[in-house]
Tab-separated table of C-alpha atoms and ligand atoms in Angstrom:
chain	number	residue	atom	x	y	z
A	8	MET	CA	64.765	93.870	104.634
A	9	ALA	CA	67.794	95.969	105.497
A	10	ILE	CA	70.832	94.290	106.999
A	11	THR	CA	72.876	96.353	109.431
A	12	LEU	CA	76.631	96.129	109.059
A	13	THR	CA	79.272	97.699	111.288
A	14	ILE	CA	82.078	98.904	109.063
A	15	ASN	CA	85.046	100.886	110.315
A	16	GLY	CA	83.139	101.583	113.514
A	17	GLU	CA	80.036	102.951	111.784
A	18	SER	CA	76.634	101.336	111.401
A	19	HIS	CA	75.207	101.016	107.890
A	20	ALA	CA	71.707	99.796	106.991
A	21	ILE	CA	72.175	97.931	103.712
A	22	ASP	CA	69.200	97.322	101.455
A	23	ALA	CA	70.477	94.389	99.439
A	24	ASP	CA	69.812	90.693	99.030
A	25	ALA	CA	71.176	88.721	101.991
A	26	SER	CA	73.349	86.650	99.662
A	27	THR	CA	75.168	89.693	98.253
A	28	PRO	CA	78.918	89.382	98.798
A	29	LEU	CA	80.353	91.930	101.209
A	30	LEU	CA	82.786	93.137	98.526
A	31	TYR	CA	79.936	94.350	96.293
A	32	VAL	CA	78.322	96.238	99.160
A	33	LEU	CA	81.598	97.882	100.141
A	34	ARG	CA	82.419	99.013	96.630
A	35	ASP	CA	79.015	99.644	95.065
A	36	ASP	CA	76.841	100.790	97.982
A	37	LEU	CA	79.324	102.439	100.312
A	38	ALA	CA	82.030	103.649	97.887
A	39	LEU	CA	84.713	101.954	99.976
A	40	ARG	CA	86.866	100.905	97.046
A	41	GLY	CA	90.075	99.869	98.784
A	42	ALA	CA	89.153	96.204	98.531
A	43	LYS	CA	89.346	95.051	94.906
A	44	PHE	CA	87.573	92.461	92.794
A	45	GLY	CA	90.242	90.128	91.479
A	46	CYS	CA	88.988	86.591	90.963
A	47	GLY	CA	85.701	86.572	92.872
A	48	LEU	CA	86.531	82.996	93.841
A	49	GLY	CA	88.571	83.271	97.017
A	50	GLN	CA	91.828	82.660	95.198
A	51	CYS	CA	93.703	85.967	94.970
A	52	GLY	CA	93.155	88.034	98.137
A	53	ALA	CA	92.607	91.367	96.364
A	54	CYS	CA	89.318	91.684	98.274
A	55	THR	CA	90.784	91.050	101.755
A	56	VAL	CA	89.173	92.904	104.666
A	57	HIS	CA	88.981	92.095	108.374
A	58	VAL	CA	85.976	90.615	110.133
A	59	ASP	CA	86.374	90.591	113.914
A	60	ASN	CA	90.075	91.336	113.314
A	61	ARG	CA	90.653	88.294	111.100
A	62	PRO	CA	91.485	88.564	107.390
A	63	VAL	CA	88.736	87.278	105.098
A	64	PHE	CA	87.950	87.233	101.392
A	65	SER	CA	85.067	89.676	101.092
A	66	CYS	CA	84.152	88.338	97.626
A	67	LEU	CA	82.982	85.111	99.264
A	68	LEU	CA	81.167	86.429	102.333
A	69	PRO	CA	77.400	87.009	102.067
A	70	ILE	CA	76.276	89.994	104.087
A	71	ALA	CA	73.726	87.808	105.900
A	72	ALA	CA	76.654	86.267	107.809
A	73	LEU	CA	77.954	89.604	109.011
A	74	GLU	CA	75.315	91.242	111.187
A	75	GLY	CA	76.784	92.035	114.594
A	76	ARG	CA	80.359	91.479	113.387
A	77	SER	CA	83.026	94.161	113.197
A	78	ILE	CA	84.251	94.800	109.652
A	79	THR	CA	87.398	96.795	108.904
A	80	THR	CA	88.479	97.895	105.449
A	81	LEU	CA	91.613	99.563	104.178
A	82	GLU	CA	89.944	102.933	104.707
A	83	GLY	CA	89.395	102.075	108.363
A	84	LEU	CA	93.126	101.814	108.999
A	85	LEU	CA	93.592	105.564	108.691
A	86	LYS	CA	93.913	107.391	112.007
A	87	ASP	CA	93.375	111.173	111.884
A	88	GLU	CA	93.715	110.861	108.080
A	89	LYS	CA	97.203	109.415	108.524
A	90	PRO	CA	98.272	106.007	107.186
A	91	SER	CA	98.781	103.158	109.603
A	92	LYS	CA	102.268	101.843	110.330
A	93	VAL	CA	101.761	99.098	107.752
A	94	GLN	CA	100.343	101.438	105.118
A	95	GLN	CA	103.285	103.805	105.643
A	96	ALA	CA	105.767	100.949	105.319
A	97	PHE	CA	104.230	99.908	101.972
A	98	ILE	CA	104.504	103.537	100.810
A	99	ASP	CA	108.103	103.853	102.019
A	100	GLU	CA	109.127	100.626	100.296
A	101	GLN	CA	107.200	101.538	97.121
A	102	ALA	CA	105.816	98.028	97.338
A	103	ALA	CA	103.401	98.391	94.427
A	104	GLN	CA	103.710	98.033	90.689
A	105	CYS	CA	100.148	98.170	89.332
A	106	GLY	CA	98.881	98.326	92.925
A	107	TYR	CA	95.851	96.123	92.394
A	108	CYS	CA	96.795	93.592	95.073
A	109	ILE	CA	98.167	96.067	97.593
A	110	ALA	CA	95.029	96.865	99.600
A	111	GLY	CA	94.587	93.167	100.246
A	112	MET	CA	98.275	92.776	101.037
A	113	VAL	CA	98.109	95.598	103.578
A	114	MET	CA	95.074	94.050	105.276
A	115	ARG	CA	96.787	90.657	105.361
A	116	ALA	CA	99.971	92.205	106.787
A	117	GLU	CA	98.019	94.133	109.439
A	118	ALA	CA	96.415	90.904	110.612
A	119	LEU	CA	99.741	89.058	110.569
A	120	LEU	CA	101.517	91.691	112.652
A	121	ALA	CA	98.613	91.911	115.098
A	122	THR	CA	99.097	88.256	115.994
A	123	SER	CA	102.855	88.044	115.388
A	124	PRO	CA	104.469	91.472	115.873
A	125	HIS	CA	107.994	90.309	114.992
A	126	PRO	CA	107.608	87.534	112.433
A	127	SER	CA	110.483	85.639	110.847
A	128	ASP	CA	110.840	85.685	107.055
A	129	GLU	CA	109.213	82.269	106.947
A	130	GLU	CA	106.300	83.464	109.085
A	131	ILE	CA	105.821	86.432	106.761
A	132	ARG	CA	105.897	84.180	103.690
A	133	ARG	CA	103.395	81.799	105.274
A	134	GLY	CA	101.167	84.583	106.604
A	135	MET	CA	101.035	86.460	103.303
A	136	ARG	CA	100.627	83.350	101.131
A	137	PRO	CA	96.833	83.610	100.599
A	138	ASN	CA	97.359	86.905	98.749
A	139	LEU	CA	98.742	86.884	95.222
A	140	CYS	CA	100.613	89.594	93.319
A	141	ARG	CA	100.620	89.123	89.583
A	142	CYS	CA	103.280	91.831	89.171
A	143	GLY	CA	105.739	89.896	91.300
A	144	THR	CA	106.523	92.606	93.844
A	145	HIS	CA	106.916	90.006	96.583
A	146	ALA	CA	110.413	91.128	97.585
A	147	ALA	CA	109.216	94.699	98.148
A	148	ILE	CA	106.142	93.461	100.011
A	149	MET	CA	108.409	91.381	102.253
A	150	ARG	CA	110.539	94.462	102.953
A	151	ALA	CA	107.412	96.489	103.736
A	152	VAL	CA	106.145	93.944	106.249
A	153	LYS	CA	109.570	93.820	107.906
A	154	ARG	CA	109.765	97.614	107.989
A	155	ALA	CA	106.322	97.795	109.628
A	156	ALA	CA	107.358	95.182	112.187
A	157	ALA	CA	110.487	97.182	113.038
A	158	ALA	CA	108.692	100.560	113.224
B	103	FES	S1	88.542	88.716	94.597
B	103	FES	FE1	88.289	87.732	96.496
B	103	FES	S2	89.874	86.283	96.617
B	103	FES	FE2	90.046	87.126	94.609
B	104	FES	S1	101.403	95.203	92.361
B	104	FES	FE1	100.274	94.502	90.615
B	104	FES	S2	99.216	92.764	91.343
B	104	FES	FE2	100.536	93.280	92.955
């Protein structure tokens, strides 16, 4: 039986097992490949998307839990094909090395700034903590979040 998901404002009928993680549906069925598979265990944040405006690990969320909820991915942040304030700040600060973690970082930062538009350094550190960067670009990510907050 198809499960209907609302992703970036559009309805999608998904023909997949109800236990399928959202991340697999995004990447494999809908070609929304911003969210990445890192650990698959809820430990790295590479797969972060928003559900009802809150950041979640999409590798852990079965699609059965998501009918009627509003899902936003990295692709959904674009407005008129232009990057969001946070996306632009990450570009301006060149806050990526390999880039694998960055989609998740951007989603985490968007959620942080939505609830705390002018966070202190400590609030940024705490807010971004669930997301890991194996390349160690944390200083640049911090600058990007601050730049977005100031924009
Ligand atoms: S891939 Fe989801 S938390 Fe690592
Ligand atoms: S830029 Fe490589 S994992 Fe973060």
